[in-house]
PDB file of N, CA and C in Angstrom:
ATOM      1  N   UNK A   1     -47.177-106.963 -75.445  1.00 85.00           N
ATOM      2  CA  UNK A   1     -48.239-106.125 -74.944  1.00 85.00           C
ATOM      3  C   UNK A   1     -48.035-104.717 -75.493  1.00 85.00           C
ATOM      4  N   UNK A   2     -48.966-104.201 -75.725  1.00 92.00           N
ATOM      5  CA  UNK A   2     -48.897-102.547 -76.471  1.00 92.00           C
ATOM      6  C   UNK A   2     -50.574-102.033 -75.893  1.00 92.00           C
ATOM      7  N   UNK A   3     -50.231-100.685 -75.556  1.00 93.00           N
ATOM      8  CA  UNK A   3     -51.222 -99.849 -75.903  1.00 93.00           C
ATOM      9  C   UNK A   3     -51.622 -98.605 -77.076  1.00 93.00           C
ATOM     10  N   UNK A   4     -53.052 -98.478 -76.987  1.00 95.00           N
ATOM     11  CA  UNK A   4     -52.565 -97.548 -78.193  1.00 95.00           C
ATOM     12  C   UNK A   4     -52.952 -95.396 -77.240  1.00 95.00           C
ATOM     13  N   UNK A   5     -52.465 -94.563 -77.382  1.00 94.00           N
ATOM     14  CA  UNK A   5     -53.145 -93.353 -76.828  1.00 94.00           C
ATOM     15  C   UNK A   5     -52.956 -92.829 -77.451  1.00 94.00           C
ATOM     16  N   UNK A   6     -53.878 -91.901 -77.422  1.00 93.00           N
ATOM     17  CA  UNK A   6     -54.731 -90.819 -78.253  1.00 93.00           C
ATOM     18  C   UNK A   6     -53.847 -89.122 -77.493  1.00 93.00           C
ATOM     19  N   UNK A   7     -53.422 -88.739 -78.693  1.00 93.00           N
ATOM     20  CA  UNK A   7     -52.527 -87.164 -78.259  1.00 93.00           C
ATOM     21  C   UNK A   7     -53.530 -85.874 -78.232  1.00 93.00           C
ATOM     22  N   UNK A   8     -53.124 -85.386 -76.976  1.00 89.00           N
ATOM     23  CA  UNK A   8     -54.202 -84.093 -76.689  1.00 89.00           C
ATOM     24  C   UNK A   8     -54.658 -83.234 -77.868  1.00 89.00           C
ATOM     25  N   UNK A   9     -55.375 -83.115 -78.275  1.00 88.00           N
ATOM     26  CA  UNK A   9     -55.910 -82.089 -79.328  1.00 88.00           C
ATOM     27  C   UNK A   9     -55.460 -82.103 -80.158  1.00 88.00           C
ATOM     28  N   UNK A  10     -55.218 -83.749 -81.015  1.00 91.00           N
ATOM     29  CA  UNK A  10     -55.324 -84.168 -82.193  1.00 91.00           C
ATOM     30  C   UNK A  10     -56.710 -85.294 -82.493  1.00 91.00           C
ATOM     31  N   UNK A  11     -55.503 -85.403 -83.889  1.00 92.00           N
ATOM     32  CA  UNK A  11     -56.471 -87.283 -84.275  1.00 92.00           C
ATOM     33  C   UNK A  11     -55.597 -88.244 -84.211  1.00 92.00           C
ATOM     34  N   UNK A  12     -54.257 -87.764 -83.549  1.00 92.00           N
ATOM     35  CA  UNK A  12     -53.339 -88.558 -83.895  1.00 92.00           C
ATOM     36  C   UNK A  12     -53.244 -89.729 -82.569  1.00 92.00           C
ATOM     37  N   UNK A  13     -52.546 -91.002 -82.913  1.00 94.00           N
ATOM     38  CA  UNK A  13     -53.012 -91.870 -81.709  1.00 94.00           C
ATOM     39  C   UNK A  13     -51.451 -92.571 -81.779  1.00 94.00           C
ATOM     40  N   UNK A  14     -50.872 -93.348 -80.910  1.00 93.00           N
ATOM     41  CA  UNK A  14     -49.667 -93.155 -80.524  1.00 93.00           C
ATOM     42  C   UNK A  14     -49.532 -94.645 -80.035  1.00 93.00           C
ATOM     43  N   UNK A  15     -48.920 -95.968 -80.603  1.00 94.00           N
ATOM     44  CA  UNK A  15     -49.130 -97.250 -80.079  1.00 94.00           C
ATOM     45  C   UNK A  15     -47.620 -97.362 -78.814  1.00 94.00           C
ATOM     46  N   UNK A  16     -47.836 -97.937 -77.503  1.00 94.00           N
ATOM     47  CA  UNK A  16     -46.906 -97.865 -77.168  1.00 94.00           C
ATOM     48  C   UNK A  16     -46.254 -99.025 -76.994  1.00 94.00           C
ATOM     49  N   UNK A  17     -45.353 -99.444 -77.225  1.00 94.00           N
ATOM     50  CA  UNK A  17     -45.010-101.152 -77.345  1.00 94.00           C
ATOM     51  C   UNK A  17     -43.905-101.245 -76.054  1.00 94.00           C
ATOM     52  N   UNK A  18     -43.179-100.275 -76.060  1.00 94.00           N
ATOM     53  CA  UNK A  18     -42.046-100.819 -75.025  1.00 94.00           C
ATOM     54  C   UNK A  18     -42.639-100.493 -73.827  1.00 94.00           C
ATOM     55  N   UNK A  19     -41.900-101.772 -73.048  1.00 95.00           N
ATOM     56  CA  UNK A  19     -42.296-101.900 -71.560  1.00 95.00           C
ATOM     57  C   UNK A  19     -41.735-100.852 -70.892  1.00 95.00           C
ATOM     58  N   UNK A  20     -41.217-100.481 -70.636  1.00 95.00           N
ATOM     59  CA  UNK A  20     -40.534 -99.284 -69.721  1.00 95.00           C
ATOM     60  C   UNK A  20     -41.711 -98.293 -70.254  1.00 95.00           C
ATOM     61  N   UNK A  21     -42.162 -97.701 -71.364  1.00 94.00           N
ATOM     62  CA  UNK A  21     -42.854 -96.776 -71.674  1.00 94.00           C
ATOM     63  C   UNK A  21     -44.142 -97.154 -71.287  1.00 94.00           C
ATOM     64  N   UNK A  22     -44.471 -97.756 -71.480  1.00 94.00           N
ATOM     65  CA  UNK A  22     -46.085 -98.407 -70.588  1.00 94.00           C
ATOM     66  C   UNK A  22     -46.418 -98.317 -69.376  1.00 94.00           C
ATOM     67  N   UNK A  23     -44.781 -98.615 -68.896  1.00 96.00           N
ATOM     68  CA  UNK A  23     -45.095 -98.921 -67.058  1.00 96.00           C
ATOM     69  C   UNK A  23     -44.898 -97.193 -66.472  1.00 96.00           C
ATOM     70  N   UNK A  24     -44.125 -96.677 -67.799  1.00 95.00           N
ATOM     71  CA  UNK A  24     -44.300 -95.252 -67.254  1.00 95.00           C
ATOM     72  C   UNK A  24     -45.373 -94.524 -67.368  1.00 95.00           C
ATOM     73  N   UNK A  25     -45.959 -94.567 -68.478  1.00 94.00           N
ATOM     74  CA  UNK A  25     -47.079 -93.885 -68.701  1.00 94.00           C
ATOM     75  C   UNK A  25     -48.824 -94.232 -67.797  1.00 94.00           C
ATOM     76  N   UNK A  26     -48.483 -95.821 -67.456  1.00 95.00           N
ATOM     77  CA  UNK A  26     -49.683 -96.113 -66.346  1.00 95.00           C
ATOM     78  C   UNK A  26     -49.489 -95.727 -65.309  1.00 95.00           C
ATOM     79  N   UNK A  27     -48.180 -95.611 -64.800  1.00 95.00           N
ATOM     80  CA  UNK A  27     -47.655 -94.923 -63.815  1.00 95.00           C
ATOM     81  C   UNK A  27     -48.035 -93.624 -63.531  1.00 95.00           C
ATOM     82  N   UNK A  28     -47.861 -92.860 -64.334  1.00 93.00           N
ATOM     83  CA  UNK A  28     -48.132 -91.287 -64.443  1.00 93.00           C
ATOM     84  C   UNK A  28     -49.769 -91.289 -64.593  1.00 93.00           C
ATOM     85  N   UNK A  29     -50.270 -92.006 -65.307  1.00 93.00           N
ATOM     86  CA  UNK A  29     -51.601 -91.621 -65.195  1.00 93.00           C
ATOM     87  C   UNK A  29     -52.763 -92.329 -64.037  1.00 93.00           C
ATOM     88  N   UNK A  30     -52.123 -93.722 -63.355  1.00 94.00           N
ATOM     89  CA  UNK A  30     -52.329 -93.790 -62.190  1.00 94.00           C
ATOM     90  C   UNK A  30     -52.749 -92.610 -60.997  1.00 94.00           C
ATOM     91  N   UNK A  31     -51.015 -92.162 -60.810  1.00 92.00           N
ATOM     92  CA  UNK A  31     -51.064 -91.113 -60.059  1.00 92.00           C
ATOM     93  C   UNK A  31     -51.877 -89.642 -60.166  1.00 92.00           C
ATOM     94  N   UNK A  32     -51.970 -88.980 -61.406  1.00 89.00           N
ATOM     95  CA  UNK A  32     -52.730 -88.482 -61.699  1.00 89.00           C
ATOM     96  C   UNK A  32     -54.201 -88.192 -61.439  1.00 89.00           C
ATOM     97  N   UNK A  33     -54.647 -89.634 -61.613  1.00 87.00           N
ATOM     98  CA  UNK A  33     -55.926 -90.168 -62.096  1.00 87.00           C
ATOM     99  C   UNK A  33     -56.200 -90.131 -59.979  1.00 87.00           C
ATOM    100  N   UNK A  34     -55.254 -90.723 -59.133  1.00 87.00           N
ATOM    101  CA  UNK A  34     -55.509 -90.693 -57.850  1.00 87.00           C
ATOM    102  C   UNK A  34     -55.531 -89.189 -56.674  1.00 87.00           C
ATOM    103  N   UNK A  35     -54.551 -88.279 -57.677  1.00 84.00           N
ATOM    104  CA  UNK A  35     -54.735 -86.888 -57.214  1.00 84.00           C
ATOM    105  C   UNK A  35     -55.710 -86.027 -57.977  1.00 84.00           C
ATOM    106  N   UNK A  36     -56.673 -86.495 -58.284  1.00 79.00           N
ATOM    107  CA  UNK A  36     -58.105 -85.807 -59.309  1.00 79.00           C
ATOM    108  C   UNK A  36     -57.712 -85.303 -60.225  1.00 79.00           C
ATOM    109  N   UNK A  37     -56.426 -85.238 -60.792  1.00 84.00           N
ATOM    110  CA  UNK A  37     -55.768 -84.663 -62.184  1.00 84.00           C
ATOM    111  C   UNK A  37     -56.255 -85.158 -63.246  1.00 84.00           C
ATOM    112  N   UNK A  38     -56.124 -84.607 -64.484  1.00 83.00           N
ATOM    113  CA  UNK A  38     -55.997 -84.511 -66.243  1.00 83.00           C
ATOM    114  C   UNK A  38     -55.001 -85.064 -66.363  1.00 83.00           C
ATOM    115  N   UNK A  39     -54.794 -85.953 -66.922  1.00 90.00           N
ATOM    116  CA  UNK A  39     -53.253 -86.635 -67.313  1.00 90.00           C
ATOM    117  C   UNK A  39     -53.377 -86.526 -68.958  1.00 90.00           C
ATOM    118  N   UNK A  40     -52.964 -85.718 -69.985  1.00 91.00           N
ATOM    119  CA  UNK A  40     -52.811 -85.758 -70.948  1.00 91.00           C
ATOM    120  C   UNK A  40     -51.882 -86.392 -71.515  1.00 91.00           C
ATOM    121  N   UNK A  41     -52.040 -87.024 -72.965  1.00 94.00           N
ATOM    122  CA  UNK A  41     -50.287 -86.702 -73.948  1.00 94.00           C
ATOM    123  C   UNK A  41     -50.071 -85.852 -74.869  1.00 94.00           C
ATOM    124  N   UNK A  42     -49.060 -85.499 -75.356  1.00 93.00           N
ATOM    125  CA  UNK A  42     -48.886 -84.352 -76.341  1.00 93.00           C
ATOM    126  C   UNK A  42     -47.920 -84.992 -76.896  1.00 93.00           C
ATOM    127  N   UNK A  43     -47.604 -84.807 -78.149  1.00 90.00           N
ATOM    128  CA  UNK A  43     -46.892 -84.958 -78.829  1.00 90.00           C
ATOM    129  C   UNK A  43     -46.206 -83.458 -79.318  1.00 90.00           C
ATOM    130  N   UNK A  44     -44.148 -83.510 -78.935  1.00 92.00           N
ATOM    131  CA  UNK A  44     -43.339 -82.608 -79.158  1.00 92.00           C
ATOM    132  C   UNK A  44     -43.248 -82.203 -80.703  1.00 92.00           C
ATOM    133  N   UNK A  45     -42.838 -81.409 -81.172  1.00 90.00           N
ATOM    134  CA  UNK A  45     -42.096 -81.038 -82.407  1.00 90.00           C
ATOM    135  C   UNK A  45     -41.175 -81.733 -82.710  1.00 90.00           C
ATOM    136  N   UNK A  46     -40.489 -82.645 -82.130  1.00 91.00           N
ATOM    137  CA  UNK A  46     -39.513 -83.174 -82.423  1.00 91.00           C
ATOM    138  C   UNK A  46     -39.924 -85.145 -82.172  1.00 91.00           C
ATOM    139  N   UNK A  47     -41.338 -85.331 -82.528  1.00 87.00           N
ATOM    140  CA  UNK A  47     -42.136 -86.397 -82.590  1.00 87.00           C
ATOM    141  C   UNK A  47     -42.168 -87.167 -81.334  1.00 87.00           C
ATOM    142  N   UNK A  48     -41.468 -86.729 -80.000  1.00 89.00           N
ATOM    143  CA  UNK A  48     -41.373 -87.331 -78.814  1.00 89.00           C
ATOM    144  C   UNK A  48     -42.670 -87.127 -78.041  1.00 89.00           C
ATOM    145  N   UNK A  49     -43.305 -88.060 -77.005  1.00 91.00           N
ATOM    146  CA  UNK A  49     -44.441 -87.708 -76.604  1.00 91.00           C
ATOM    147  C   UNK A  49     -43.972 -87.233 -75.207  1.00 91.00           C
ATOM    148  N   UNK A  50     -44.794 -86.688 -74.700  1.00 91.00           N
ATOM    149  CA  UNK A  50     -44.517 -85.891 -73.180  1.00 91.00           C
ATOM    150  C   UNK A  50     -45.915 -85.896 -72.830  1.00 91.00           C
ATOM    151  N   UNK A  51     -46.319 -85.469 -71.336  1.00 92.00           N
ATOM    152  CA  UNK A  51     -47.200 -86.111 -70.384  1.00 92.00           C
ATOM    153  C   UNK A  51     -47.364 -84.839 -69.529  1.00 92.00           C
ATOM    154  N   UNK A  52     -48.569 -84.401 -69.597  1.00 90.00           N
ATOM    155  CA  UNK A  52     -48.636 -83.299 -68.690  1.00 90.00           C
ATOM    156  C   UNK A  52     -49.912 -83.692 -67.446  1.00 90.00           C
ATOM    157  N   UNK A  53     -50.010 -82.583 -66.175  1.00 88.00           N
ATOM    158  CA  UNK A  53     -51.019 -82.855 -65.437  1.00 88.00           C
ATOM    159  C   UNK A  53     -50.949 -82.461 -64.468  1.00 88.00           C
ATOM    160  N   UNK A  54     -51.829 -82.203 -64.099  1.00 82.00           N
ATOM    161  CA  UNK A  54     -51.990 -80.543 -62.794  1.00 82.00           C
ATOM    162  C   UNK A  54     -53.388 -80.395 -62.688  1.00 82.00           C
ATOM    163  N   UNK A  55     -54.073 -80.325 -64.348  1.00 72.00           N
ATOM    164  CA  UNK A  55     -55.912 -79.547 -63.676  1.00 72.00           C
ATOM    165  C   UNK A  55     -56.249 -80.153 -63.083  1.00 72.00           C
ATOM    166  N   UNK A  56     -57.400 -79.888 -62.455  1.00 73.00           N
ATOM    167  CA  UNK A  56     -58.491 -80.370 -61.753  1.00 73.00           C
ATOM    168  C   UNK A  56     -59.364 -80.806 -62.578  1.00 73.00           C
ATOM    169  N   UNK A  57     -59.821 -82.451 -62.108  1.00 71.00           N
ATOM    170  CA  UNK A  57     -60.452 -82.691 -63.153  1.00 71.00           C
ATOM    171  C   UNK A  57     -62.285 -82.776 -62.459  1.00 71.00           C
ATOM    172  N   UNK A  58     -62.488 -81.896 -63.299  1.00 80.00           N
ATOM    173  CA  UNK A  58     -64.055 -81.292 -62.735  1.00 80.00           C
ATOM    174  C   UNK A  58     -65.149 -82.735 -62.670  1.00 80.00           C
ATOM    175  N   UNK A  59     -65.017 -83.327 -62.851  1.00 79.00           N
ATOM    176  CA  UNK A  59     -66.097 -84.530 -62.834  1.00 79.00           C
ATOM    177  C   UNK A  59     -65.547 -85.025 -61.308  1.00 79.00           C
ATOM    178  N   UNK A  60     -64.372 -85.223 -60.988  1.00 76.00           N
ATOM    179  CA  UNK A  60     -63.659 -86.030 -59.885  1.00 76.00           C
ATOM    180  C   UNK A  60     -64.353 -84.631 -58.883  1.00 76.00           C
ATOM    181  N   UNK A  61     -64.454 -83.490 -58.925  1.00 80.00           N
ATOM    182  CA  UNK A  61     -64.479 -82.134 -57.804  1.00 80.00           C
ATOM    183  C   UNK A  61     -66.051 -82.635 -58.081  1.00 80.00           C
ATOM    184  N   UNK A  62     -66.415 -82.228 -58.850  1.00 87.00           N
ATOM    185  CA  UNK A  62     -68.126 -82.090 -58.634  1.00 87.00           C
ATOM    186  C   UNK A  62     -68.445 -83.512 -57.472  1.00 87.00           C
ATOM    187  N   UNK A  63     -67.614 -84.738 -57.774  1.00 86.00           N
ATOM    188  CA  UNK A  63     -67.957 -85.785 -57.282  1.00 86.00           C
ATOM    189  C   UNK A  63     -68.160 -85.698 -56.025  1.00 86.00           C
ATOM    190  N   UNK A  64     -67.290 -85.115 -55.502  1.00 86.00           N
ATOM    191  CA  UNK A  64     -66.166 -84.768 -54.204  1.00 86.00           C
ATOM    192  C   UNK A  64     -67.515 -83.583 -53.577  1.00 86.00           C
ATOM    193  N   UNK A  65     -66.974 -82.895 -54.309  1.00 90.00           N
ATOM    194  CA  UNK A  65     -68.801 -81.350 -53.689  1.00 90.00           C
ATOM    195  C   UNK A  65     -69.977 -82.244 -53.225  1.00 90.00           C
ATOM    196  N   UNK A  66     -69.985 -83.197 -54.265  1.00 92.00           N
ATOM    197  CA  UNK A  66     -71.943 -83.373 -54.228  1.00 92.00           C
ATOM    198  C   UNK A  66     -71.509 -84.928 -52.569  1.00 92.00           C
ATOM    199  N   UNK A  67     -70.255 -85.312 -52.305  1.00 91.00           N
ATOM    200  CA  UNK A  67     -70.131 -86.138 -51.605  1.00 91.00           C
ATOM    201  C   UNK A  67     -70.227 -85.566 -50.041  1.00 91.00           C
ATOM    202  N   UNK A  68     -69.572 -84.207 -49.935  1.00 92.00           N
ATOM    203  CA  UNK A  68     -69.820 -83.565 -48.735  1.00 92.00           C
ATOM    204  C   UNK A  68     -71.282 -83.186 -48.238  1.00 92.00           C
ATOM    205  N   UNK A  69     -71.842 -82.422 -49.320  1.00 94.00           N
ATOM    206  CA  UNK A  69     -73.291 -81.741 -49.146  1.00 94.00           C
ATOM    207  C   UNK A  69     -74.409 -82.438 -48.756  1.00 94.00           C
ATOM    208  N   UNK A  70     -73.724 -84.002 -49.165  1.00 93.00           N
ATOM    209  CA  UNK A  70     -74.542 -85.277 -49.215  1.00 93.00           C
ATOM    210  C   UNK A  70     -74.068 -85.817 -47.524  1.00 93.00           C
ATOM    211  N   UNK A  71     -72.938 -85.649 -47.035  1.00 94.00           N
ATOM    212  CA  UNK A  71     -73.059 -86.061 -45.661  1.00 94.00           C
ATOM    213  C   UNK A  71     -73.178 -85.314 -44.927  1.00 94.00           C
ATOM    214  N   UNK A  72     -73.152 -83.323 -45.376  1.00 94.00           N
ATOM    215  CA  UNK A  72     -73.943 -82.286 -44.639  1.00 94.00           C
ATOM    216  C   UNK A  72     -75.864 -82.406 -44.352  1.00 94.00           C
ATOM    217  N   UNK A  73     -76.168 -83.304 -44.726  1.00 93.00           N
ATOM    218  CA  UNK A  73     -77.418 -83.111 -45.335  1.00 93.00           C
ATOM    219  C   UNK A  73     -77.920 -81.902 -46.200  1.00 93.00           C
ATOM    220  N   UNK A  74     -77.175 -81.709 -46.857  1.00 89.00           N
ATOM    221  CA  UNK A  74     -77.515 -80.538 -47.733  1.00 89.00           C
ATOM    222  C   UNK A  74     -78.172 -80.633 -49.410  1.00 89.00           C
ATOM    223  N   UNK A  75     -78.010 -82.360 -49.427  1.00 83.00           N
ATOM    224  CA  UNK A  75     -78.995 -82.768 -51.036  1.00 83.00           C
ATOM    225  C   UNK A  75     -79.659 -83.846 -49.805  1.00 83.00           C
TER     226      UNK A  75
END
């Protein structure tokens, strides 16, 4: 089993074959993906990939806004 991902603000794309690295990286972007975060990859200077994630990911907030206003009666 392999996936392939795509590195933040390239063209470059990154196949991942080992299991430990898969289960980490669905892992991380699971969680991410469940706290409304950006889960990026980047690729280091030293060709290692690393995993960042913190923003807010504005499609998940707008979702979230238009879900309240909607049981305020406010749309």
């Amino acid at each position: 089993m392999s996936i392939t991902i795509k590195i933040h603000n390239t063209d470059i794309e990154r196949e991942l074959t080992d299991p430990t690295e898969i289960w980490f990286y669905e892992k991380c972007k699971k969680q991410a993906e469940e706290d409304g975060q950006v889960f990026r990859a980047h690729l280091s200077k030293h060709g290692t990939i690393y995993y960042t994630s913190g923003e807010l990911n504005i499609d998940r907030a707008a979702r979230l806004i238009y879900e309240i206003l909607k049981e305020q009666g406010k749309i």
